[in-house]
CSV table of C-alpha atoms in Angstrom, one decimal:
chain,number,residue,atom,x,y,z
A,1,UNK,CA,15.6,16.8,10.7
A,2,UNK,CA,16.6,13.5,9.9
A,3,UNK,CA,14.1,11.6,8.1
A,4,UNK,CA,12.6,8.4,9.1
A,5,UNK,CA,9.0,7.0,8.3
A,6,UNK,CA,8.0,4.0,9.8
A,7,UNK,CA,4.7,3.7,7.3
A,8,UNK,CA,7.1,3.9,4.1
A,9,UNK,CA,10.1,1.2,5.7
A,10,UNK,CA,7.9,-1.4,6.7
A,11,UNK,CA,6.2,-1.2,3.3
A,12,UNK,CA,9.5,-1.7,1.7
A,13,UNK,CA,10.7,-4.3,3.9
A,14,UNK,CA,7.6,-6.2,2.4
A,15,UNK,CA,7.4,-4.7,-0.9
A,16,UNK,CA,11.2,-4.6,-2.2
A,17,UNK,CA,10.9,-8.5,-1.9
A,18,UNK,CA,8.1,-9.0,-4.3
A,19,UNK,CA,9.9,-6.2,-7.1
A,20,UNK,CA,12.9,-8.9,-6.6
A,21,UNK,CA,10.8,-12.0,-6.9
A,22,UNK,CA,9.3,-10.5,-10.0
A,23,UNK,CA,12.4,-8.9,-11.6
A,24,UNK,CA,14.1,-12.4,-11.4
A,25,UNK,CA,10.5,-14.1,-13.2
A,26,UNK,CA,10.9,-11.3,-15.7
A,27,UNK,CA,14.5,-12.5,-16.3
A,28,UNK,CA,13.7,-16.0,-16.7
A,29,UNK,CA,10.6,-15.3,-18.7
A,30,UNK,CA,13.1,-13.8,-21.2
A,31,UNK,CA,12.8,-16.2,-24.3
A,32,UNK,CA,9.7,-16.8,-25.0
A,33,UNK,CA,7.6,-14.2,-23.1
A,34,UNK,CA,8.0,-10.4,-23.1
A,35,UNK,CA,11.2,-9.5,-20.5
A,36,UNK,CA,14.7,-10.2,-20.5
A,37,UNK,CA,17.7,-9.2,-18.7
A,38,UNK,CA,17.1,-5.3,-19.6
A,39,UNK,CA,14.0,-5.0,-17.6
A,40,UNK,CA,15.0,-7.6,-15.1
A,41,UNK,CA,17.6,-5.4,-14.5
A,42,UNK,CA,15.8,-2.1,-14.5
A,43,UNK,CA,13.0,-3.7,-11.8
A,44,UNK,CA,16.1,-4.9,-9.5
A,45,UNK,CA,17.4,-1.4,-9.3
A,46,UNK,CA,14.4,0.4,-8.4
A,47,UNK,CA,14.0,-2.8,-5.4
A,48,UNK,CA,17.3,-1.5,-4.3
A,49,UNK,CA,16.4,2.4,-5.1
A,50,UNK,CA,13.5,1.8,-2.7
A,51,UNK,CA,15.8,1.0,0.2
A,52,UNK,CA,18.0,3.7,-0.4
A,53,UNK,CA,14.6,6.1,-0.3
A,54,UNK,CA,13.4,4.1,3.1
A,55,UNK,CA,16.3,3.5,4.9
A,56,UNK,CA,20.4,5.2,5.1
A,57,UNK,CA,23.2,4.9,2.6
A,58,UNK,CA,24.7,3.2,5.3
A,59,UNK,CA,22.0,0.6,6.2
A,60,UNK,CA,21.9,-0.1,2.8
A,61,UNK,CA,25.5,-1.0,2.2
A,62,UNK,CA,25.5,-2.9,4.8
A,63,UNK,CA,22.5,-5.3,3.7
A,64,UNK,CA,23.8,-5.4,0.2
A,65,UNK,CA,27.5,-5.5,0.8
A,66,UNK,CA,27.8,-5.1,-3.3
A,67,UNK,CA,30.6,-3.1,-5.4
A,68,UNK,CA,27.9,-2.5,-8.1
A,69,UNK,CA,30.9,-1.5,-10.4
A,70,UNK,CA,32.5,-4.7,-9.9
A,71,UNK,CA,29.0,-6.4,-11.1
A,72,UNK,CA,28.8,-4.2,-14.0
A,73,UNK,CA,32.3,-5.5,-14.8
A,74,UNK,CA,31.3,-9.6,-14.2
A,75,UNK,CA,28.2,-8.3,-16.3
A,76,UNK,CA,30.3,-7.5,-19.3
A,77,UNK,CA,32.7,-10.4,-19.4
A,78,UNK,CA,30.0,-12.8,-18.7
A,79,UNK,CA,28.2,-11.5,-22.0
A,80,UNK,CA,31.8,-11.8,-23.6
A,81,UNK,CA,32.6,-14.5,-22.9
A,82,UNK,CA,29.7,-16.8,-24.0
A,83,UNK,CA,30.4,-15.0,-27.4
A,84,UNK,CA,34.1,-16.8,-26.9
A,85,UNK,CA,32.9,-20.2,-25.5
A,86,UNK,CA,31.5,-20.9,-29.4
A,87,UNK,CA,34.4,-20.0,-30.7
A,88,UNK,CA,36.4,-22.2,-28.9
A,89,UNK,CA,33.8,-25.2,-29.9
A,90,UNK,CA,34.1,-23.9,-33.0
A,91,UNK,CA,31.3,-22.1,-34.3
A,92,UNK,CA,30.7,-18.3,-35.0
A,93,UNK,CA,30.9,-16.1,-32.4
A,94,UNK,CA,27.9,-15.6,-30.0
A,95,UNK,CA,26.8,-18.8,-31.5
A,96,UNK,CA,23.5,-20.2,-29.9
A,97,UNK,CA,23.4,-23.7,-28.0
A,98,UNK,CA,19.9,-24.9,-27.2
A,99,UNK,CA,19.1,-28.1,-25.4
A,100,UNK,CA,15.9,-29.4,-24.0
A,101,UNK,CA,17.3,-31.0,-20.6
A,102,UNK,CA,15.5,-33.4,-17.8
A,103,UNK,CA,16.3,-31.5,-14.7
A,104,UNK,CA,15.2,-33.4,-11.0
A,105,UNK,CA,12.9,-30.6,-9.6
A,106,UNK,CA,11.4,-28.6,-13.1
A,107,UNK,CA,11.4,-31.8,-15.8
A,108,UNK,CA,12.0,-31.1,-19.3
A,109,UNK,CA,13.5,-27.6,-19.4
A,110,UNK,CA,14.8,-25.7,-22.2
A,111,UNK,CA,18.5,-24.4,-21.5
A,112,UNK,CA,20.5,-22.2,-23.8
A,113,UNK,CA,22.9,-20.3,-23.7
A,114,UNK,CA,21.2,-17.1,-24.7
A,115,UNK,CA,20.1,-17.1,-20.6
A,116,UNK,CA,24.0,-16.5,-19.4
A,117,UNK,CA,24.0,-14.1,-22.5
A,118,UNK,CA,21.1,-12.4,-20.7
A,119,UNK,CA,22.4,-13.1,-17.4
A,120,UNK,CA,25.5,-10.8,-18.2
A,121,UNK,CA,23.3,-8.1,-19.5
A,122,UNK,CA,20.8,-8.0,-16.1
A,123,UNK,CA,24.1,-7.6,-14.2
A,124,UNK,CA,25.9,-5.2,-16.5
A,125,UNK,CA,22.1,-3.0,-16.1
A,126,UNK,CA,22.1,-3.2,-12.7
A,127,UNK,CA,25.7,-2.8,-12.4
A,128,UNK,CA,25.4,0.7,-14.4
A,129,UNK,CA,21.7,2.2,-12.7
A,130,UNK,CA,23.1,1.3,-9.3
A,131,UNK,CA,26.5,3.3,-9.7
A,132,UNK,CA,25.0,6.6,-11.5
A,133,UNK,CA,22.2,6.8,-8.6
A,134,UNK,CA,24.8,6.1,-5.7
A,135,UNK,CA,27.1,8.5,-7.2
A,136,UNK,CA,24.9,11.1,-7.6
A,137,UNK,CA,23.1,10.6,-4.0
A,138,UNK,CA,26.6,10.7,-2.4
A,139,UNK,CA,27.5,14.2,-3.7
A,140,UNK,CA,28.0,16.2,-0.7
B,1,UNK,CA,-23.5,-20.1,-16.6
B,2,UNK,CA,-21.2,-18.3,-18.8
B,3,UNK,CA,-23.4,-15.4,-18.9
B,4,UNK,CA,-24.3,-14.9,-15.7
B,5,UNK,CA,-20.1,-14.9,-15.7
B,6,UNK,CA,-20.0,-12.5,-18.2
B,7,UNK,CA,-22.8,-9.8,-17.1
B,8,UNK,CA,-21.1,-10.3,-13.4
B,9,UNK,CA,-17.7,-9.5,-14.9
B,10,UNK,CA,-19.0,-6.4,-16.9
B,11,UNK,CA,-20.4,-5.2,-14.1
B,12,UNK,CA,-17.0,-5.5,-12.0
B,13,UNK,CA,-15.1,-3.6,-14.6
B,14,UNK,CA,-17.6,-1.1,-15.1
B,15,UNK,CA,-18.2,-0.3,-11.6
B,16,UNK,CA,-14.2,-0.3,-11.3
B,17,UNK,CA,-14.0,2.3,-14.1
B,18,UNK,CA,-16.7,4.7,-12.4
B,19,UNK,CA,-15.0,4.7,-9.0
B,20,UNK,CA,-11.9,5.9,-11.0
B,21,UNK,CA,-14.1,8.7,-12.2
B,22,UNK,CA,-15.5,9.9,-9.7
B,23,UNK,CA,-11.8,9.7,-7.7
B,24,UNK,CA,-10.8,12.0,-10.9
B,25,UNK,CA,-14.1,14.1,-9.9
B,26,UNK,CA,-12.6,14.4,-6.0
B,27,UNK,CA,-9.7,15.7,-7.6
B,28,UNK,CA,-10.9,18.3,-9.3
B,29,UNK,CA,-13.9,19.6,-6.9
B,30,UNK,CA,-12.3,19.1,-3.6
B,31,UNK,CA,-10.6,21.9,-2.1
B,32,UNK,CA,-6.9,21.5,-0.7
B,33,UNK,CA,-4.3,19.0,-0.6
B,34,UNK,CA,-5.3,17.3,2.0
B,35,UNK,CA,-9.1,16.2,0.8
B,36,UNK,CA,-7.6,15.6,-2.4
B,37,UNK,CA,-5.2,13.0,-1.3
B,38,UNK,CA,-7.9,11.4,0.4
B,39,UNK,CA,-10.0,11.4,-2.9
B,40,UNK,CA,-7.2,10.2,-4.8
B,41,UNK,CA,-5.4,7.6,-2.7
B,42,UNK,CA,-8.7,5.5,-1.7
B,43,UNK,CA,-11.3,5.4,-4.7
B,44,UNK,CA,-8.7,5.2,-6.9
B,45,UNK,CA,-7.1,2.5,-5.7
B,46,UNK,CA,-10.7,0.6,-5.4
B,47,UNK,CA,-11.0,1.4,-8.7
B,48,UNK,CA,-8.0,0.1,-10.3
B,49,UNK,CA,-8.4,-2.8,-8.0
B,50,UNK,CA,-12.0,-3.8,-9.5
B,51,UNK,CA,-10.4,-3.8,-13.1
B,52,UNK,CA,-8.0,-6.2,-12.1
B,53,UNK,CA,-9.7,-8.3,-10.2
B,54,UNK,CA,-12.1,-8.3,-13.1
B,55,UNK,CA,-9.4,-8.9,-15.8
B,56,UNK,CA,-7.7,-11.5,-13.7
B,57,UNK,CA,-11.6,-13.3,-13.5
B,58,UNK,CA,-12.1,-12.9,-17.1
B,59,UNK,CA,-8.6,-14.9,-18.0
B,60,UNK,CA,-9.4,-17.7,-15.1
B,61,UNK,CA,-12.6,-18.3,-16.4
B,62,UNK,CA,-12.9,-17.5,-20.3
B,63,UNK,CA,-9.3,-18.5,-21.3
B,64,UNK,CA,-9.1,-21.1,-18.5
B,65,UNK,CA,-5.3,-19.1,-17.6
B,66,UNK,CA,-4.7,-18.8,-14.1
B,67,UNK,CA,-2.8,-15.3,-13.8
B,68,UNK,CA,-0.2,-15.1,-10.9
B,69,UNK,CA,1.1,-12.1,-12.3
B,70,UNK,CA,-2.4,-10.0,-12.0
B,71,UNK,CA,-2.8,-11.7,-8.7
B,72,UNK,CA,0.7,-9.9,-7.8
B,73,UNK,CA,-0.2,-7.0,-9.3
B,74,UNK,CA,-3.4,-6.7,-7.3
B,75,UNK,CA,-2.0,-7.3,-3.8
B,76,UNK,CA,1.2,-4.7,-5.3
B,77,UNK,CA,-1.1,-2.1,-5.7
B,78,UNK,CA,-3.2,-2.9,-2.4
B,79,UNK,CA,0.1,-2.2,-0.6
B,80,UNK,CA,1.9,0.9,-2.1
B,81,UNK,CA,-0.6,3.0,-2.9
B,82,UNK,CA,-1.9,4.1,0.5
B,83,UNK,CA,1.9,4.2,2.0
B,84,UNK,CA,2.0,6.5,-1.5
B,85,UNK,CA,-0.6,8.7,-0.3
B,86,UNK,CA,0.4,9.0,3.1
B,87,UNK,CA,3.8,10.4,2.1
B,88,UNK,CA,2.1,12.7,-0.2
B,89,UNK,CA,0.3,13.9,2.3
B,90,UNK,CA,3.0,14.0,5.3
B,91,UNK,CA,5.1,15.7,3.1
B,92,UNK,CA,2.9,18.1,2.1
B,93,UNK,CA,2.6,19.1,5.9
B,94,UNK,CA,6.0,19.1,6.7
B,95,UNK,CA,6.5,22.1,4.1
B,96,UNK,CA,3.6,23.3,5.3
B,97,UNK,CA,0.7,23.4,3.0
B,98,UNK,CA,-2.0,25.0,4.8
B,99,UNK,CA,-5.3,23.4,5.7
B,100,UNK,CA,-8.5,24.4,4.3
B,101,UNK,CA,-10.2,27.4,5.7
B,102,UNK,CA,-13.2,25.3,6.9
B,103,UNK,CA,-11.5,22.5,8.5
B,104,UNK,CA,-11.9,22.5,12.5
B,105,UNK,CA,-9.0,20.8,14.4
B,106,UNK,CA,-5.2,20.7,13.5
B,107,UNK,CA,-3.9,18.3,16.2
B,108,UNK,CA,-0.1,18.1,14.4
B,109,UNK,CA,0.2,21.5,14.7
B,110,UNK,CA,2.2,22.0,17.9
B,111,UNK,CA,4.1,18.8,16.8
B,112,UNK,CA,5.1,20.3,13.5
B,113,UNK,CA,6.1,23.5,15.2
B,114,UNK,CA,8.6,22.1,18.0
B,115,UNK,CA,10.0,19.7,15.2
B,116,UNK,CA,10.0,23.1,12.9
B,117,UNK,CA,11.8,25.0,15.6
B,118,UNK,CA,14.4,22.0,16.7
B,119,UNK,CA,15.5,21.9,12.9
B,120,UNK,CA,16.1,25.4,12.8
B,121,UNK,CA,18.6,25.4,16.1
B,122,UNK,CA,20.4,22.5,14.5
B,123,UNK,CA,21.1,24.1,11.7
B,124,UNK,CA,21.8,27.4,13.7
């Protein structure tokens, strides 16, 4: 008996967009609210958890065409190498650039470079969750 | 003004917090999965959706902070909490949980019993 529940994939098809929408607030939200690219990351996995509950591995792959090792990987480096981009301007290592920048659509924004710091660890966390739960699931 | 505000949003949360008490009442009086599900999923639901709406009031109107995140989190629980109760409740059929003794009419059952019999030849 294969299963299939029309209820439950029509719910996600609505519902795994808002857990995006929300995980990606969460990682924005990082510096001066509670969030971060942990949680961030941890809400985008269960989104992409609930389509693998609603719908086939093979549906899924196809409508995220990801290698989530491969993003665990960028993850990583990214993390690294803002760590190595102040040491090449020549301060410490995982030294901290903040600048309060005009941008045309948002105004006066706060950038630093914590956020690609963060950015790397969302990526390496979804990277990681995504691979243990599609190895296990695949286990024939 | 800010008391009627105030009485009206005590009220809200208070009303929210006995539906979720008597939902936790359903659960434990009713008497099989089914009726259970049925307490759970709905009152429940309209419970935790007074609080919020309540808690998302009280921030709009006493801290003057408009909460998109409660809002979300209202319409989030509006949506997955009956598709959670449904597939409680459908798979608590499929591995057949019987029905209470007094209920009348099972019209799923001949359904569940060609699917039941289907599955078996296939993995026959």
């Amino acid at each position: 008996m294969k299963f299939s529940n029309v209820i439950l994939q029509s719910a996600a098809k609505v519902l795994v967009f808002i857990i995006m929408i929300y995980s990606i607030y969460i990682l924005f939200a990082g510096h001066n609210n509670p969030g971060g690219g942990f949680i961030g990351g941890l809400i985008t996995a269960s989104a992409f958890t609930l389509l693998y509950l609603a719908f086939d591995v093979e549906t899924v792959r196809d409508i995220i065409p990801l290698d989530f090792k491969i993003v665990g990987a960028i993850g990583v480096m990214l993390a690294l190498l803002t760590g190595l981009a102040s040491v090449l301007l020549g301060d410490n290592f995982l030294f901290q650039y903040y600048e309060y920048v005009n941008l045309p659509l948002l105004g006066k924004t706060g950038l630093g470079t914590a956020f690609v710091f963060d950015l790397g660890v969302y990526m390496a966390v979804v990277g990681t969750t995504m691979t243990i739960i599609r190895s296990i699931s695949e286990d024939e | 003004m800010t008391k009627i505000a105030e009485i009206l949003l005590g009220v809200v949360v208070l009303l929210g917090a006995i539906i979720a008490v008597i939902s936790a009442l359903g659960l434990i009086r009713l008497q099989d999965v089914y009726l259970r599900s049925h307490a759970a999923t709905k009152s429940a639901t309209l419970g935790v959706l007074f609080i919020l709406s309540g808690v998302f009031l009280y921030f709009w109107i006493f801290q003057h902070h408009f909460s998109l995140k409660l809002l979300l989190g209202i319409l989030f629980v509006f949506l997955t909490s009956p598709v959670a109760g449904h597939l409680n409740a459908r798979a608590a059929y499929r591995s057949g949980v019987a029905l209470w003794k007094g209920s009348v009419k099972d019209a799923l059952k001949e359904t569940a019993q060609n699917e039941r019999r289907e599955g078996e030849q296939k993995n026959r």
